[in-house]
Coordinates of C-alpha atoms (C1' of nucleotides) in Angstrom, one line a residue:
Chain Y
M1161 CA -154.8 93.7 -68.0
D1162 CA -153.8 95.9 -65.0
D1163 CA -152.8 94.9 -61.5
I1164 CA -156.4 94.4 -60.5
D1165 CA -157.0 92.0 -63.4
Q1166 CA -153.9 90.1 -62.4
H1167 CA -155.1 89.9 -58.8
I1168 CA -158.5 88.6 -59.9
V1169 CA -156.9 86.0 -62.2
S1170 CA -154.7 84.7 -59.4
C1171 CA -157.7 84.5 -57.1
L1172 CA -159.5 82.4 -59.8
V1173 CA -156.6 80.1 -60.3
V1174 CA -156.5 79.4 -56.6
D1175 CA -160.3 78.9 -56.4
G1176 CA -162.1 78.7 -59.7
R1177 CA -165.5 78.8 -58.0
A1178 CA -164.9 81.9 -55.9
S1179 CA -167.9 84.3 -56.0
F1180 CA -167.5 87.7 -57.6
R1181 CA -168.4 89.3 -54.3
E1182 CA -165.7 87.4 -52.5
I1183 CA -163.1 88.3 -55.1
G1184 CA -164.4 91.9 -55.0
E1185 CA -163.7 92.1 -51.2
I1186 CA -160.1 90.9 -51.8
V1187 CA -159.3 93.2 -54.7
G1188 CA -161.4 96.2 -53.5
L1189 CA -164.1 96.2 -56.1
S1190 CA -167.9 95.6 -56.2
A1191 CA -169.2 92.3 -57.5
P1192 CA -170.5 93.7 -60.8
A1193 CA -167.2 95.3 -61.5
V1194 CA -165.4 92.0 -60.9
K1195 CA -167.9 90.2 -63.2
R1196 CA -167.3 92.7 -66.0
R1197 CA -163.6 92.1 -65.7
V1198 CA -163.8 88.4 -65.6
D1199 CA -166.1 88.4 -68.7
R1200 CA -163.6 90.6 -70.5
L1201 CA -160.7 88.3 -69.4
Q1202 CA -162.6 85.3 -70.9
A1203 CA -163.5 87.1 -74.1
S1204 CA -159.9 88.2 -74.6
G1205 CA -158.7 84.6 -74.0
V1206 CA -156.5 85.2 -71.0
I1207 CA -158.9 82.9 -69.0
S1208 CA -159.5 80.1 -71.4
S1209 CA -161.9 78.1 -69.2
F1210 CA -162.8 77.0 -65.7
T1211 CA -162.2 73.4 -64.8
A1212 CA -162.2 70.9 -61.9
R1213 CA -158.7 69.5 -61.3
L1214 CA -158.8 65.8 -60.7
D1215 CA -156.6 63.5 -58.7
Q1216 CA -156.0 61.1 -61.6
G1217 CA -154.5 58.5 -59.2
A1218 CA -157.7 58.5 -57.2
L1219 CA -159.5 57.1 -60.2
G1220 CA -157.4 54.6 -61.9
W1221 CA -155.2 56.6 -64.4
N1222 CA -152.0 55.5 -62.7
T1223 CA -149.7 55.2 -65.7
Q1224 CA -148.1 58.1 -67.5
A1225 CA -145.2 58.6 -69.8
F1226 CA -143.4 61.1 -72.0
V1227 CA -143.0 59.8 -75.5
N1228 CA -140.3 61.4 -77.7
V1229 CA -141.4 61.1 -81.3
T1230 CA -139.2 61.5 -84.4
F1231 CA -140.6 62.0 -87.9
R1232 CA -139.4 60.5 -91.2
N1233 CA -140.3 63.7 -93.1
N1234 CA -141.4 67.2 -92.3
V1235 CA -144.9 67.3 -90.9
S1236 CA -146.8 70.5 -90.2
P1237 CA -147.7 71.2 -86.5
A1238 CA -151.3 71.6 -87.6
R1239 CA -151.5 68.2 -89.2
M1240 CA -149.8 66.6 -86.2
Q1241 CA -152.4 68.3 -83.9
E1242 CA -155.2 66.8 -86.0
A1243 CA -153.7 63.4 -85.8
L1244 CA -153.1 63.5 -82.0
A1245 CA -156.4 65.1 -80.9
P1246 CA -158.5 61.9 -81.4
I1247 CA -156.3 59.9 -79.0
P1248 CA -157.8 60.5 -75.6
E1249 CA -154.7 59.2 -73.8
V1250 CA -152.7 62.1 -75.2
V1251 CA -153.1 64.9 -72.6
A1252 CA -150.4 67.1 -73.9
A1253 CA -148.1 67.4 -77.0
Y1254 CA -145.3 69.8 -77.8
T1255 CA -143.1 70.3 -80.8
V1256 CA -139.5 70.6 -79.5
S1257 CA -136.0 71.4 -80.6
G1258 CA -133.4 68.7 -80.0
D1259 CA -133.1 65.0 -80.6
S1260 CA -136.7 64.4 -81.3
D1261 CA -139.5 66.4 -83.0
L1262 CA -142.3 66.0 -80.6
V1263 CA -142.9 65.3 -76.9
V1264 CA -146.2 63.6 -76.2
H1265 CA -147.5 63.3 -72.6
I1266 CA -149.7 60.2 -72.3
R1267 CA -151.9 59.1 -69.4
A1268 CA -153.4 55.6 -69.2
S1269 CA -154.9 53.4 -66.6
N1270 CA -152.1 50.8 -66.7
M1271 CA -149.2 49.6 -68.8
Q1272 CA -151.4 47.5 -71.1
H1273 CA -153.5 50.5 -71.8
F1274 CA -150.5 52.7 -72.3
E1275 CA -149.1 50.2 -74.8
Q1276 CA -152.3 50.4 -76.8
A1277 CA -152.1 54.2 -76.9
L1278 CA -148.4 54.0 -77.9
E1279 CA -149.3 51.6 -80.7
R1280 CA -151.8 54.2 -82.0
L1281 CA -149.1 56.8 -81.9
R1282 CA -146.6 54.7 -83.7
A1283 CA -149.2 53.8 -86.4
L1284 CA -149.5 57.5 -87.4
D1285 CA -148.2 58.5 -90.8
S1286 CA -144.6 59.9 -90.8
V1287 CA -143.8 58.6 -87.4
D1288 CA -140.3 57.1 -87.6
R1289 CA -139.2 56.4 -84.0
T1290 CA -140.6 56.7 -80.5
E1291 CA -138.8 56.6 -77.2
S1292 CA -140.8 56.4 -74.1
T1293 CA -139.9 57.7 -70.6
I1294 CA -142.1 56.1 -68.0
V1295 CA -143.2 58.3 -65.1
L1296 CA -142.7 56.8 -61.7
S1297 CA -144.3 59.5 -59.6
T1298 CA -145.6 63.0 -59.9
L1299 CA -143.7 65.4 -57.6
I1300 CA -145.3 68.6 -58.6
D1301 CA -148.2 69.5 -60.9
R1302 CA -149.6 73.0 -60.5
P1303 CA -150.8 75.9 -62.5
S1304 CA -148.1 78.3 -63.6
P1305 CA -147.8 81.5 -61.7
V1306 CA -149.6 84.7 -62.8
D1307 CA -147.1 87.1 -61.2
R1308 CA -145.3 89.9 -63.0
H1309 CA -141.9 88.9 -64.4
Chain M
M691 CA -168.0 56.7 -57.4
D692 CA -170.8 55.5 -59.6
D693 CA -171.9 56.5 -63.1
I694 CA -173.6 59.7 -61.9
D695 CA -170.5 60.8 -60.0
Q696 CA -168.5 60.3 -63.2
H697 CA -171.0 62.3 -65.2
I698 CA -170.9 65.1 -62.7
V699 CA -167.1 65.1 -62.7
S700 CA -167.0 65.3 -66.5
C701 CA -169.5 68.2 -66.4
L702 CA -167.2 70.1 -63.9
V703 CA -164.1 69.4 -66.0
V704 CA -165.8 71.0 -69.0
D705 CA -167.2 73.9 -66.9
G706 CA -165.8 74.4 -63.4
R707 CA -168.3 77.1 -62.6
A708 CA -171.5 75.2 -63.7
S709 CA -174.2 75.6 -61.1
F710 CA -175.5 72.6 -59.2
R711 CA -179.0 73.1 -60.6
E712 CA -177.6 73.1 -64.1
I713 CA -175.6 69.9 -63.5
G714 CA -178.6 68.4 -61.9
E715 CA -180.6 68.9 -65.0
I716 CA -178.0 67.1 -67.1
V717 CA -177.5 64.1 -64.8
G718 CA -181.1 63.9 -63.6
L719 CA -180.7 65.0 -59.9
S720 CA -181.8 67.9 -57.8
A721 CA -179.4 70.7 -56.9
P722 CA -178.9 69.6 -53.3
A723 CA -178.2 66.0 -54.4
V724 CA -175.5 67.3 -56.8
K725 CA -174.0 69.5 -54.1
R726 CA -173.8 66.6 -51.7
R727 CA -172.0 64.5 -54.3
V728 CA -169.6 67.2 -55.3
D729 CA -168.8 67.8 -51.6
R730 CA -168.1 64.1 -51.2
L731 CA -165.9 64.0 -54.3
Q732 CA -163.9 66.9 -53.0
A733 CA -163.6 65.4 -49.5
S734 CA -162.5 62.1 -51.0
G735 CA -159.9 63.8 -53.1
V736 CA -161.2 62.8 -56.6
I737 CA -161.7 66.5 -57.2
S738 CA -158.6 68.2 -55.9
S739 CA -159.6 71.8 -56.7
F740 CA -161.3 74.2 -59.0
T741 CA -159.2 76.5 -61.1
A742 CA -159.2 78.9 -64.0
R743 CA -157.2 77.7 -67.0
L744 CA -155.1 80.5 -68.4
D745 CA -153.7 81.0 -71.9
Q746 CA -150.1 81.5 -70.8
G747 CA -149.1 82.8 -74.1
A748 CA -151.7 85.6 -73.7
L749 CA -149.7 87.0 -70.9
G750 CA -146.0 86.7 -71.5
W751 CA -145.0 83.2 -70.4
N752 CA -143.9 82.2 -73.9
T753 CA -140.9 80.0 -73.1
Q754 CA -141.1 76.5 -71.8
A755 CA -138.8 73.5 -71.6
F756 CA -138.5 70.0 -70.3
V757 CA -135.3 69.5 -68.3
N758 CA -134.0 66.0 -67.7
V759 CA -132.1 66.0 -64.4
T760 CA -129.6 63.3 -63.4
F761 CA -128.5 63.0 -59.7
R762 CA -125.1 62.2 -58.3
N763 CA -126.5 60.1 -55.5
N764 CA -129.8 58.8 -54.4
V765 CA -132.3 61.5 -53.4
S766 CA -135.7 60.8 -51.9
P767 CA -138.7 62.0 -53.9
A768 CA -139.9 63.9 -50.8
R769 CA -136.7 65.9 -50.5
M770 CA -136.7 66.6 -54.2
Q771 CA -140.3 67.9 -54.0
E772 CA -139.3 70.2 -51.2
A773 CA -136.4 71.6 -53.2
L774 CA -138.4 72.2 -56.3
A775 CA -141.6 73.6 -54.8
P776 CA -140.1 77.1 -54.1
I777 CA -139.1 77.6 -57.7
P778 CA -142.1 79.2 -59.3
E779 CA -141.0 78.5 -62.8
V780 CA -141.3 74.7 -62.1
V781 CA -144.9 73.9 -63.1
A782 CA -144.5 70.1 -63.0
A783 CA -141.9 67.5 -62.0
Y784 CA -141.8 63.8 -62.3
T785 CA -139.5 61.0 -61.3
V786 CA -138.9 58.8 -64.3
S787 CA -137.3 55.5 -65.3
G788 CA -134.7 55.7 -68.0
D789 CA -131.7 57.8 -68.8
S790 CA -132.4 60.6 -66.3
D791 CA -133.9 60.6 -62.8
L792 CA -136.3 63.5 -63.1
V793 CA -138.2 65.4 -65.7
V794 CA -139.0 69.0 -64.8
H795 CA -141.4 71.1 -66.8
I796 CA -140.4 74.8 -66.7
R797 CA -142.3 77.8 -67.8
A798 CA -140.7 81.2 -68.1
S799 CA -141.4 84.5 -69.8
N800 CA -138.3 84.4 -72.1
M801 CA -135.0 82.6 -72.6
Q802 CA -133.2 84.8 -70.1
H803 CA -135.8 84.1 -67.5
F804 CA -135.6 80.4 -68.3
E805 CA -131.8 80.4 -67.9
Q806 CA -132.2 81.9 -64.5
A807 CA -134.6 79.1 -63.4
L808 CA -132.3 76.5 -64.9
E809 CA -129.4 77.9 -62.9
R810 CA -131.5 77.6 -59.7
L811 CA -132.2 74.0 -60.7
R812 CA -128.6 73.2 -61.4
A813 CA -127.6 74.8 -58.1
L814 CA -129.6 72.3 -56.1
D815 CA -127.7 69.7 -54.0
S816 CA -127.1 66.3 -55.7
V817 CA -127.9 67.6 -59.2
D818 CA -125.3 66.1 -61.5
R819 CA -126.4 66.9 -65.0
T820 CA -129.3 68.6 -66.8
E821 CA -130.4 68.3 -70.4
S822 CA -132.9 70.8 -71.6
T823 CA -135.5 70.3 -74.4
I824 CA -136.9 73.6 -75.5
V825 CA -140.6 73.6 -76.4
L826 CA -141.3 75.3 -79.8
S827 CA -145.1 75.1 -79.7
T828 CA -147.9 73.6 -77.7
L829 CA -150.0 71.3 -79.9
I830 CA -152.3 69.9 -77.2
D831 CA -152.8 70.7 -73.5
R832 CA -156.0 69.4 -72.0
P833 CA -157.4 67.7 -68.9
S834 CA -157.2 63.9 -69.0
P835 CA -160.5 62.1 -69.7
V836 CA -162.7 60.8 -67.0
D837 CA -164.2 58.0 -69.0
R838 CA -164.3 54.4 -68.0
H839 CA -161.3 52.4 -69.2
Chain V
dG853 C1' -167.1 101.8 -61.1
dA854 C1' -171.1 101.8 -57.6
dT855 C1' -175.9 101.1 -56.4
dG856 C1' -180.4 98.8 -56.0
dA857 C1' -183.6 95.4 -57.4
dA858 C1' -185.2 91.2 -59.5
dA859 C1' -184.0 86.6 -60.7
dC860 C1' -181.4 83.0 -59.6
dA861 C1' -178.5 79.8 -57.0
dC862 C1' -176.8 77.9 -52.7
dT863 C1' -177.4 75.6 -48.5
dC864 C1' -179.7 74.0 -44.6
dA865 C1' -182.9 71.1 -41.9
dC866 C1' -186.4 68.0 -42.6
dT867 C1' -189.1 64.3 -44.8
dG868 C1' -189.8 60.3 -47.4
dT869 C1' -188.2 56.1 -49.5
Chain Z
dA60 C1' -177.8 55.7 -47.1
dC61 C1' -179.5 58.7 -50.4
dA62 C1' -183.0 61.8 -53.0
dG63 C1' -186.5 65.5 -52.9
dT64 C1' -188.8 69.7 -50.9
dG65 C1' -189.2 74.3 -49.0
dA66 C1' -187.5 78.4 -46.9
dG67 C1' -184.0 81.7 -45.8
dT68 C1' -179.9 83.7 -47.3
dG69 C1' -176.4 85.0 -50.5
dT70 C1' -175.1 85.7 -55.4
dT71 C1' -175.6 87.0 -60.1
dT72 C1' -176.9 90.1 -63.4
dC73 C1' -179.3 93.9 -65.1
dA74 C1' -180.3 98.8 -65.9
dT75 C1' -179.2 103.2 -64.2
dC76 C1' -176.4 106.8 -62.3

DNA sequence: GATGAAACACTCACTGT
DNA sequence: ACAGTGAGTGTTTCATC
């Protein structure tokens, strides 16, 4: 992972469908050389996948919330992940330090739909309390930077 | 935005670099027909961009937190967005209903780096109080579903 | 890492429905 | 309005140096 790799990755974050030749021109490499590096970056897991970013508002998923979950007893992160993965409305989940044990980011089409998803959450074993923070609007939502730090 | 569009979009979420011919085979269309639809989906904003998803842990950005921000006075979302955009550590920001006014998702390379970013946040005009929730581990982080709801 | 060549994909204008 | 076809161009992907 040298400077050129970093440059290639930042190109692909900006445009995930950029051609290898195009990237090569920017970073000063031939297309096959870029391909080999991208293949290596994917194999090593630095690039986990390529995806289309959607404007969720543009197709109906207008309701989102952060749900702080508190457990009754100790639950392993692995078991919690298993339990959350089947709920499609859960787009992200993090174990956290602080008042609650888990922060779950939920996306739904509307409040009724959100309530359904929340009920599925609350029905999970060991869930003691949930506290929802409804999102009013998304100000920023972007990939994290690749830059050196 | 019919069923075929939805199918195409879900293909592109799974693999953002899939070829139009490949997608066409799955959804039962020719490559040019798929391209025309993808172009239209981008123009209409349903697909906002294509990007590489990175494993942030794999290159050093191991610290993340949710910061609940409370304002002293009323601040317009637009002005808040302007103020937050230049801070690279801010990967997401939402106005919310509840105890605080804003939830800011911050990613940094370590605690010291996070503290720097937090100080930049706290230095913004009209920021009254911040309350940070440190993320211990990421259980789930995935694109939201495209399915009908 | 570069080059060259073959296979493949993209993209256009055009045609048909 | 939308899908398919065909042709020209550009891109990917090898093997080789």
